[in-house]
CSV table of C-alpha atoms in Angstrom, one decimal:
chain,number,residue,atom,x,y,z
A,246,MET,CA,-36.2,-2.5,15.2
A,247,HIS,CA,-36.9,1.1,14.5
A,248,ASP,CA,-35.6,3.4,11.8
A,249,ILE,CA,-33.6,6.4,13.1
A,250,ASP,CA,-36.5,8.9,13.0
A,251,THR,CA,-38.8,6.6,14.9
A,252,ALA,CA,-36.1,5.8,17.4
A,253,LEU,CA,-35.4,9.5,18.0
A,254,ASP,CA,-39.2,10.1,18.4
A,255,THR,CA,-39.3,7.3,21.0
A,256,LEU,CA,-36.4,8.8,22.9
A,257,ARG,CA,-38.0,12.3,22.6
A,258,ALA,CA,-41.1,11.1,24.3
A,259,ARG,CA,-39.0,10.0,27.3
A,260,ASP,CA,-36.5,12.9,27.4
A,261,ALA,CA,-36.2,15.7,24.9
A,262,ALA,CA,-32.6,16.6,26.0
A,263,ALA,CA,-31.6,12.9,25.6
A,264,ALA,CA,-33.1,12.8,22.1
A,265,ARG,CA,-31.1,15.9,21.0
A,266,LEU,CA,-27.9,14.4,22.3
A,267,ALA,CA,-28.8,11.1,20.6
A,268,ARG,CA,-29.3,12.9,17.3
A,269,GLY,CA,-25.8,14.5,17.6
A,270,LEU,CA,-24.2,11.1,18.6
A,271,TRP,CA,-25.9,9.5,15.6
A,272,ALA,CA,-24.5,12.1,13.2
A,273,ALA,CA,-21.0,11.5,14.7
A,274,LEU,CA,-21.5,7.8,14.4
A,275,ARG,CA,-22.4,8.0,10.7
A,276,PHE,CA,-19.7,10.5,9.8
A,277,GLY,CA,-17.0,8.4,8.1
A,278,ALA,CA,-18.9,5.2,9.0
A,279,ALA,CA,-17.2,1.9,8.1
A,280,HIS,CA,-20.4,0.6,6.4
A,281,PRO,CA,-22.6,2.8,4.1
A,282,GLU,CA,-25.9,1.5,5.8
A,283,ASN,CA,-25.2,-0.5,8.9
A,284,VAL,CA,-23.6,0.4,12.2
A,285,THR,CA,-20.4,-1.6,12.9
A,286,ARG,CA,-18.5,-2.4,16.1
A,287,TYR,CA,-15.7,-0.2,14.8
A,288,ASP,CA,-18.0,2.8,14.6
A,289,VAL,CA,-19.3,2.3,18.2
A,290,GLN,CA,-15.9,1.7,19.7
A,291,GLN,CA,-14.5,4.8,17.9
A,292,ILE,CA,-17.3,6.9,19.4
A,293,CYS,CA,-17.2,5.4,22.9
A,294,TRP,CA,-13.4,5.2,23.3
A,295,THR,CA,-12.2,8.1,21.3
A,296,ALA,CA,-14.9,10.8,20.9
A,297,LEU,CA,-16.9,10.5,24.2
A,298,PRO,CA,-13.8,11.0,26.5
A,299,ARG,CA,-13.4,14.5,24.9
A,300,LEU,CA,-17.0,15.4,25.4
A,301,PRO,CA,-17.6,18.0,28.1
A,302,GLY,CA,-20.2,17.4,30.8
A,303,ASP,CA,-21.2,13.8,31.3
A,304,PRO,CA,-19.6,11.4,28.8
A,305,ALA,CA,-20.8,8.3,30.7
A,306,GLY,CA,-24.4,9.6,30.5
A,307,ALA,CA,-23.9,10.2,26.7
A,308,ALA,CA,-22.7,6.6,26.4
A,309,HIS,CA,-25.9,5.4,28.0
A,310,VAL,CA,-28.0,7.6,25.6
A,311,LEU,CA,-26.2,6.1,22.7
A,312,ALA,CA,-26.8,2.6,24.1
A,313,ASP,CA,-30.5,3.3,24.3
A,314,LEU,CA,-30.6,4.5,20.7
A,315,LEU,CA,-28.7,1.4,19.5
A,316,ASP,CA,-31.1,-0.8,21.4
A,317,LEU,CA,-34.0,0.9,19.6
A,318,LEU,CA,-32.2,0.5,16.2
A,319,GLY,CA,-31.7,-3.3,16.7
A,320,TYR,CA,-28.0,-3.3,17.8
A,321,PRO,CA,-28.1,-4.8,21.3
A,322,ARG,CA,-24.5,-6.1,21.1
A,323,TYR,CA,-23.3,-2.6,20.3
A,324,ALA,CA,-25.4,-1.1,23.0
A,325,GLU,CA,-23.6,-3.4,25.5
A,326,ILE,CA,-20.3,-1.9,24.4
A,327,CYS,CA,-21.6,1.6,25.4
A,328,ARG,CA,-22.8,0.3,28.8
A,329,GLY,CA,-20.0,-2.2,29.4
A,330,PRO,CA,-17.2,-2.2,31.9
A,331,THR,CA,-14.5,-1.4,29.3
A,332,THR,CA,-16.2,1.8,28.2
A,333,ASN,CA,-17.0,2.8,31.8
A,334,ALA,CA,-13.3,2.3,32.8
A,335,ILE,CA,-12.1,4.4,29.9
A,336,LEU,CA,-14.5,7.2,30.5
A,337,ALA,CA,-13.7,7.3,34.3
A,338,ALA,CA,-9.9,7.1,33.8
A,339,ASP,CA,-7.6,10.0,34.3
A,340,ALA,CA,-6.3,11.5,31.1
A,341,ASP,CA,-2.7,10.2,31.6
A,342,ILE,CA,-3.7,6.6,31.8
A,343,ARG,CA,-6.7,6.6,29.4
A,344,PRO,CA,-4.6,6.1,26.2
A,345,ALA,CA,-3.1,2.9,27.5
A,346,LEU,CA,-6.6,1.6,28.4
A,347,VAL,CA,-7.9,2.5,24.9
A,348,ARG,CA,-5.1,0.7,23.2
A,349,ALA,CA,-5.6,-2.4,25.3
A,350,ALA,CA,-9.4,-2.3,24.6
A,351,TRP,CA,-8.9,-2.1,20.8
A,352,ARG,CA,-6.5,-5.0,20.9
A,353,GLU,CA,-8.9,-7.1,23.0
A,354,SER,CA,-11.8,-6.3,20.7
A,355,GLY,CA,-10.1,-8.3,17.9
A,356,ILE,CA,-11.2,-5.8,15.2
A,357,GLU,CA,-8.3,-3.4,15.4
A,358,PRO,CA,-6.6,-3.3,12.0
A,359,PRO,CA,-3.0,-4.6,12.6
A,360,ASN,CA,0.2,-3.1,11.3
A,361,THR,CA,1.5,-4.9,8.3
A,362,PRO,CA,4.9,-5.1,6.6
A,363,ALA,CA,3.7,-2.5,4.2
A,364,LEU,CA,2.0,0.0,6.6
A,365,ALA,CA,2.0,1.0,10.2
A,366,TRP,CA,-1.2,2.8,11.0
A,367,GLY,CA,-0.9,6.2,12.4
A,368,ALA,CA,-2.7,7.5,15.5
A,369,ALA,CA,-3.4,10.6,13.5
A,370,ARG,CA,-4.9,9.5,10.1
A,371,GLY,CA,-5.9,11.4,7.0
A,372,PRO,CA,-9.3,10.9,5.4
A,373,VAL,CA,-8.2,8.2,3.1
A,374,GLU,CA,-6.2,6.3,5.8
A,375,GLN,CA,-9.1,6.6,8.2
A,376,ALA,CA,-11.6,5.3,5.7
A,377,VAL,CA,-9.5,2.3,4.9
A,378,HIS,CA,-8.8,1.7,8.6
A,379,ALA,CA,-12.5,1.7,9.4
A,380,GLY,CA,-13.2,-0.6,6.4
A,381,VAL,CA,-10.6,-3.1,7.6
A,382,GLY,CA,-12.2,-3.0,11.0
A,383,ARG,CA,-15.6,-3.9,9.6
A,384,ILE,CA,-14.1,-6.8,7.6
A,385,LEU,CA,-12.3,-8.1,10.6
A,386,GLU,CA,-15.6,-8.0,12.6
A,387,GLU,CA,-17.4,-10.0,9.9
A,388,ALA,CA,-14.6,-12.5,9.7
A,389,GLY,CA,-14.6,-12.9,13.4
A,390,ASP,CA,-18.4,-13.4,13.5
A,391,ASN,CA,-18.0,-16.2,11.0
A,392,GLY,CA,-15.3,-18.0,13.0
A,393,PHE,CA,-12.5,-17.1,10.7
A,394,PHE,CA,-10.1,-16.4,13.7
A,395,ASP,CA,-10.9,-19.5,15.7
A,396,ALA,CA,-7.3,-20.7,15.1
A,397,GLU,CA,-3.8,-20.4,16.5
A,398,ASP,CA,-2.7,-18.2,13.7
A,399,ALA,CA,-5.5,-15.7,14.2
A,400,ASP,CA,-3.0,-12.8,14.3
A,401,GLN,CA,-1.4,-13.8,10.9
A,402,LEU,CA,-4.9,-14.1,9.4
A,403,ARG,CA,-5.8,-10.6,10.5
A,404,VAL,CA,-2.6,-9.3,8.9
A,405,GLY,CA,-3.4,-11.2,5.7
A,406,LEU,CA,-6.9,-9.8,5.5
A,407,THR,CA,-5.6,-6.3,6.1
A,408,MET,CA,-3.0,-6.6,3.4
A,409,LYS,CA,-5.6,-7.9,1.0
A,410,VAL,CA,-7.7,-4.8,1.6
A,411,LEU,CA,-4.6,-2.5,1.1
A,412,ALA,CA,-3.8,-4.3,-2.2
A,413,SER,CA,-7.4,-4.0,-3.5
A,414,PRO,CA,-8.3,-1.4,-6.1
A,415,ALA,CA,-9.3,2.0,-4.7
A,416,ASP,CA,-12.8,3.0,-5.5
A,417,GLY,CA,-12.7,5.6,-8.3
A,418,GLN,CA,-9.0,6.2,-7.8
A,419,PRO,CA,-5.9,4.9,-9.7
A,420,GLY,CA,-4.1,2.0,-8.1
A,421,ALA,CA,-4.7,0.2,-4.9
A,422,TRP,CA,-5.7,1.6,-1.5
A,423,HIS,CA,-2.1,1.3,-0.4
A,424,LEU,CA,-1.0,3.7,-3.1
A,425,GLN,CA,-3.8,6.2,-2.0
A,426,ILE,CA,-2.6,6.1,1.6
A,427,PHE,CA,1.0,6.5,0.5
A,428,ASN,CA,0.2,9.6,-1.5
A,429,GLU,CA,-1.8,11.0,1.4
A,430,ARG,CA,1.0,10.2,3.9
A,431,LEU,CA,3.7,11.5,1.5
A,432,ALA,CA,1.9,14.9,1.3
A,433,SER,CA,1.7,15.1,5.0
A,434,TRP,CA,5.3,14.0,5.6
A,435,LEU,CA,6.7,16.6,3.2
A,436,THR,CA,5.2,19.5,5.2
A,437,ALA,CA,5.8,18.1,8.7
A,438,GLY,CA,8.1,19.9,11.0
A,439,GLY,CA,9.3,23.5,10.9
A,440,SER,CA,12.4,23.2,8.7
A,441,GLN,CA,12.3,24.9,5.4
A,442,THR,CA,15.6,23.2,4.4
A,443,ARG,CA,14.2,19.8,5.1
A,444,ARG,CA,11.0,20.6,3.2
A,445,GLU,CA,12.8,21.8,0.1
A,446,MET,CA,15.0,18.7,0.0
A,447,LEU,CA,12.0,16.3,0.4
A,448,VAL,CA,9.9,18.1,-2.2
A,449,ARG,CA,12.8,17.7,-4.7
A,450,VAL,CA,13.2,14.0,-3.8
A,451,LYS,CA,9.4,13.3,-3.9
A,452,PRO,CA,9.2,12.2,-7.6
A,453,ASP,CA,11.9,9.6,-6.8
A,454,LEU,CA,9.9,8.2,-3.9
A,455,GLY,CA,6.6,8.2,-5.8
A,456,ARG,CA,7.9,5.5,-8.2
A,457,VAL,CA,8.0,2.2,-6.4
A,458,PRO,CA,11.7,1.0,-6.4
A,459,GLN,CA,12.1,-2.2,-8.4
A,460,PHE,CA,13.4,-5.4,-6.9
A,461,ASP,CA,16.7,-6.2,-8.7
A,462,PRO,CA,19.1,-9.0,-7.9
A,463,CYS,CA,22.0,-6.9,-9.2
A,464,TYR,CA,21.8,-4.9,-6.0
A,465,GLU,CA,24.3,-6.8,-3.9
A,466,PHE,CA,25.9,-6.2,-0.5
A,467,PRO,CA,28.8,-8.6,-0.8
A,468,ALA,CA,30.3,-8.4,2.7
A,469,LEU,CA,27.0,-8.3,4.5
A,470,GLN,CA,25.7,-11.2,2.5
A,471,ALA,CA,28.9,-13.3,3.1
A,472,LEU,CA,28.5,-12.7,6.9
A,473,LEU,CA,24.9,-13.6,6.9
A,474,GLU,CA,25.6,-16.7,4.8
A,475,ALA,CA,28.2,-17.8,7.3
A,476,CYS,CA,25.7,-17.5,10.1
A,477,ARG,CA,23.2,-19.9,8.4
A,478,GLY,CA,22.0,-23.0,10.2
A,479,ASP,CA,24.1,-23.7,13.3
A,480,GLY,CA,26.0,-20.4,12.7
A,481,VAL,CA,29.6,-19.7,12.8
A,482,GLY,CA,31.8,-20.6,15.8
A,483,LEU,CA,33.7,-17.8,17.5
A,484,THR,CA,37.2,-17.9,19.0
A,485,ARG,CA,37.7,-18.2,22.7
A,486,SER,CA,38.0,-14.4,22.9
A,487,GLY,CA,34.7,-14.1,21.0
A,488,TYR,CA,36.1,-13.0,17.6
A,489,LEU,CA,35.2,-14.2,14.1
A,490,PRO,CA,37.3,-17.1,12.8
A,491,THR,CA,40.3,-16.0,10.7
A,492,ALA,CA,39.0,-17.7,7.5
A,493,LEU,CA,35.8,-15.7,7.6
A,494,VAL,CA,37.7,-12.5,8.5
A,495,ARG,CA,39.9,-13.1,5.4
A,496,GLU,CA,36.9,-13.5,3.2
A,497,LEU,CA,35.2,-10.3,4.5
A,498,VAL,CA,38.4,-8.3,4.2
A,499,GLU,CA,38.6,-9.2,0.5
A,500,LEU,CA,35.0,-8.0,0.0
A,501,MET,CA,35.1,-4.8,2.0
A,502,PRO,CA,36.4,-1.6,0.3
A,503,ALA,CA,36.7,-0.2,3.8
A,504,CYS,CA,39.6,-2.6,4.4
A,505,ALA,CA,41.5,-1.8,1.3
A,506,ASP,CA,43.8,1.0,2.8
A,507,ILE,CA,44.5,-0.8,6.1
A,508,GLU,CA,48.0,-2.0,6.4
A,509,THR,CA,48.4,-4.7,9.0
A,510,SER,CA,50.0,-8.1,9.3
A,511,GLY,CA,47.3,-9.3,11.7
A,512,ARG,CA,44.8,-12.0,10.5
A,513,GLY,CA,42.2,-11.8,13.2
A,514,GLU,CA,39.1,-9.6,13.5
A,515,LYS,CA,40.8,-7.4,16.1
A,516,SER,CA,43.3,-6.2,13.4
A,517,TRP,CA,40.5,-5.2,11.0
A,518,PRO,CA,38.1,-2.6,12.5
A,519,PRO,CA,35.8,-2.5,9.5
A,520,VAL,CA,35.0,-6.2,9.9
A,521,SER,CA,34.2,-5.6,13.6
A,522,SER,CA,32.0,-2.7,12.6
A,523,LEU,CA,30.2,-4.8,10.0
A,524,ARG,CA,29.4,-7.4,12.7
A,525,TYR,CA,28.2,-4.6,15.0
A,526,VAL,CA,25.9,-3.1,12.4
A,527,ALA,CA,24.5,-6.5,11.5
A,528,THR,CA,23.8,-7.1,15.2
A,529,GLU,CA,22.3,-3.7,15.6
A,530,LEU,CA,20.0,-4.3,12.7
A,531,GLU,CA,18.9,-7.5,14.4
A,532,LEU,CA,20.1,-9.7,11.6
A,533,ILE,CA,22.5,-11.8,13.6
A,534,GLN,CA,22.8,-12.6,17.3
A,535,LYS,CA,25.4,-14.2,19.6
A,536,ILE,CA,24.2,-17.4,21.3
A,537,GLY,CA,26.9,-19.0,23.5
A,538,HIS,CA,30.1,-19.0,21.4
A,539,ARG,CA,28.3,-19.0,18.1
A,540,LEU,CA,27.0,-16.2,15.8
A,541,VAL,CA,23.6,-17.2,14.3
A,542,LEU,CA,20.9,-15.6,12.1
A,543,THR,CA,17.9,-14.0,13.7
A,544,ALA,CA,14.5,-14.7,12.0
A,545,ALA,CA,14.9,-11.4,10.1
A,546,GLY,CA,18.4,-12.4,9.1
A,547,GLN,CA,17.1,-15.7,7.8
A,548,ASP,CA,14.5,-13.8,5.7
A,549,ARG,CA,17.3,-11.6,4.2
A,550,VAL,CA,19.4,-14.6,3.1
A,551,ASP,CA,16.4,-16.5,1.8
A,552,ASP,CA,15.3,-13.6,-0.4
A,553,PRO,CA,18.4,-11.7,-1.6
A,554,ASP,CA,16.4,-10.0,-4.4
A,555,THR,CA,14.6,-7.9,-1.8
A,556,LEU,CA,17.7,-7.2,0.3
A,557,ALA,CA,18.0,-3.5,-0.8
A,558,MET,CA,14.4,-3.0,0.4
A,559,ALA,CA,14.9,-4.8,3.6
A,560,LEU,CA,18.1,-3.1,4.4
A,561,GLY,CA,16.6,0.3,3.7
A,562,GLU,CA,13.7,-0.4,6.0
A,563,ASP,CA,16.0,-1.9,8.7
A,564,MET,CA,18.5,1.0,8.8
A,565,ILE,CA,16.1,3.9,9.3
A,566,ALA,CA,14.3,4.9,12.4
A,567,LYS,CA,10.5,4.5,12.4
A,568,ASP,CA,9.8,7.0,15.2
A,569,THR,CA,9.6,10.8,15.3
A,570,SER,CA,13.0,11.3,17.1
A,571,ILE,CA,15.8,13.5,16.1
A,572,ARG,CA,17.6,10.4,14.9
A,573,GLY,CA,15.0,9.7,12.3
A,574,VAL,CA,15.1,13.3,11.0
A,575,ILE,CA,18.9,13.2,10.7
A,576,GLN,CA,18.8,9.9,8.8
A,577,GLU,CA,16.1,11.1,6.3
A,578,VAL,CA,18.1,14.3,5.7
A,579,CYS,CA,21.3,12.3,5.0
A,580,LEU,CA,19.5,9.9,2.6
A,581,ALA,CA,17.6,12.7,0.8
A,582,ALA,CA,20.8,14.8,0.3
A,583,LEU,CA,22.6,11.7,-1.1
A,584,LEU,CA,19.8,10.9,-3.5
A,585,LEU,CA,19.7,14.5,-4.8
A,586,GLU,CA,23.3,14.5,-5.9
A,587,ASP,CA,25.6,11.9,-7.4
A,588,VAL,CA,28.4,13.1,-5.0
A,589,ILE,CA,28.2,15.6,-2.3
A,590,GLU,CA,30.8,17.3,-0.1
A,591,LEU,CA,30.8,15.6,3.3
A,592,ASP,CA,31.0,18.9,5.2
A,593,ARG,CA,28.1,20.4,3.2
A,594,LEU,CA,26.0,17.3,3.8
A,595,LEU,CA,26.6,17.5,7.6
A,596,ASP,CA,25.9,21.3,7.5
A,597,LYS,CA,22.5,20.4,6.0
A,598,VAL,CA,21.9,18.0,8.9
A,599,ALA,CA,22.8,20.7,11.5
A,600,ALA,CA,20.6,23.3,9.7
A,601,VAL,CA,17.6,21.1,9.7
A,602,VAL,CA,18.0,20.1,13.4
A,603,ASP,CA,18.3,23.8,14.3
A,604,GLU,CA,15.3,24.8,12.2
A,605,GLU,CA,13.2,22.0,13.7
A,606,GLY,CA,13.8,23.5,17.1
A,607,TRP,CA,15.5,20.5,18.7
A,608,GLY,CA,17.9,22.7,20.6
A,609,THR,CA,15.2,24.6,22.5
A,610,GLY,CA,15.7,24.2,26.2
A,611,TRP,CA,18.6,21.8,25.6
A,612,ARG,CA,21.3,22.1,28.3
A,613,GLY,CA,23.8,19.6,27.0
A,614,PRO,CA,26.6,19.9,24.4
A,615,PRO,CA,25.7,22.1,21.4
A,616,VAL,CA,22.9,20.4,19.4
A,617,ASP,CA,24.5,21.3,16.0
A,618,GLU,CA,27.6,19.4,17.1
A,619,LEU,CA,25.6,16.4,18.3
A,620,SER,CA,23.5,16.3,15.1
A,621,ARG,CA,26.7,16.4,12.9
A,622,ASP,CA,28.2,13.7,15.0
A,623,TYR,CA,25.1,11.5,14.6
A,624,GLY,CA,25.0,12.2,10.9
A,625,TRP,CA,28.6,11.2,10.7
A,626,LEU,CA,27.9,7.9,12.5
A,627,PHE,CA,25.0,7.1,10.2
A,628,LEU,CA,27.2,7.8,7.1
A,629,GLN,CA,29.8,5.4,8.6
A,630,ARG,CA,27.2,2.7,8.9
A,631,LEU,CA,26.3,3.2,5.2
A,632,TYR,CA,30.0,3.0,4.4
A,633,ILE,CA,30.5,-0.2,6.3
A,634,LEU,CA,27.5,-1.7,4.5
A,635,ASP,CA,29.2,-0.7,1.2
A,636,VAL,CA,26.4,1.5,0.0
A,637,LEU,CA,28.3,4.7,0.4
A,638,ARG,CA,31.6,5.4,-1.5
A,639,PRO,CA,34.0,8.3,-0.8
A,640,ASP,CA,35.9,9.8,-3.7
A,641,ASP,CA,39.7,9.7,-4.0
A,642,THR,CA,40.1,12.7,-1.6
A,643,SER,CA,37.6,11.3,1.0
A,644,THR,CA,36.0,14.7,1.1
A,645,ARG,CA,33.0,13.9,-1.1
A,646,VAL,CA,30.7,10.9,-0.9
A,647,GLY,CA,28.0,9.3,-3.0
A,648,LEU,CA,25.7,6.3,-3.0
A,649,THR,CA,26.3,3.1,-4.9
A,650,GLU,CA,23.4,1.9,-7.1
A,651,ALA,CA,22.5,-0.6,-4.3
A,652,GLY,CA,22.7,2.3,-1.9
A,653,ARG,CA,20.3,4.5,-3.9
A,654,ALA,CA,17.8,1.6,-4.0
A,655,ALA,CA,18.2,1.1,-0.2
A,656,ALA,CA,17.8,4.9,0.4
A,657,ARG,CA,14.6,5.1,-1.6
A,658,TRP,CA,13.1,2.2,0.4
A,659,GLY,CA,14.3,3.7,3.6
A,660,LEU,CA,12.6,7.0,2.9
A,661,ARG,CA,9.4,5.2,1.8
A,662,ALA,CA,9.6,3.4,5.2
A,663,ARG,CA,9.7,6.8,6.9
A,664,VAL,CA,6.4,7.5,5.1
A,665,MET,CA,4.6,4.2,5.5
A,666,LEU,CA,6.1,2.3,8.4
A,667,ARG,CA,6.5,5.3,10.8
A,668,GLU,CA,3.6,5.4,13.3
A,669,VAL,CA,2.2,8.9,13.0
A,670,PRO,CA,1.5,10.2,16.5
A,671,GLY,CA,-1.9,11.6,17.4
């Protein structure tokens, strides 16, 4: 094994140009390295599969130069990554298919830090998130080398190790690494996009999001909880026409404020649209599913009824989009506006939604119906969902709305999910 200077001298004796390239590759390899002293598989894969494809000239030749350097430094396993078929295929691939090959290669390597219930890693990562990502990759490599993943539950073990790192104290910083990533993500999220209206709203709501919402069993969602409870075990039997049984409909009607002003003599689900809407929303949120002529809990629904104290968190995370679509932007604007005021005029809230969508440029090149109308319509549908879940209450005139206490908790968790569970694109 050589030290870096001796290794470079050895390469220089063979080929001066290759030695200069090797020196640059070594600097790139050590920049933000996962280990302060040793090279890791994470470092090598990051260079070969992410950096080298962007290198002008001959990336495959650069990979072989890096392999020669790693051989001299005593890392033959990592040198084989540089020369191996996976790296060759990635470097030879067209730009449009290369990202899929890279994602598959990372998964196959076994050292890619997995997403967790607390964090979805972004393709574009800030310095803190990248450092933690690399650190987890190193730990996963060490665990794999020691046979830690030679079990059927290897994926769960990887998630567990990742969460353990996220929960560990941050070096020289207050709190855990998860908090440091949250603060970094939050700062980036606040300034993303081109809407000044959105930015001003989110800056005002930032202090509320910075405090971790508390789990509180007083946050109840009576109708939803009753529906989920009815679907426990073997579930609830539906009528021949596929409707909820009248006894359950009667129970839900009594629990749902949305049913209070409906005058009907009917007893079935068909006579009570809010009940049907609740069933639809619970299905859309993947909490219940229809199997044959029964309505049963999904795995997520079972988790919700088993742990009611965290229902506000789970519901907030369930109801908000985790992607970068216009839908997610509209949802976060609705929740931010509702958190900033105890009650807000419905028209003014929807005007904010339309303004943000316009400022973000979603209407550019659009040839369908007016985007401001579509954004208001979607905002209205999202508010209706909140109303059906009994987290949004209209005033006596039905022109102003506000969140319930349970709704405010769910809204905070939802916006935090936009920060931590949204996969930031590269």
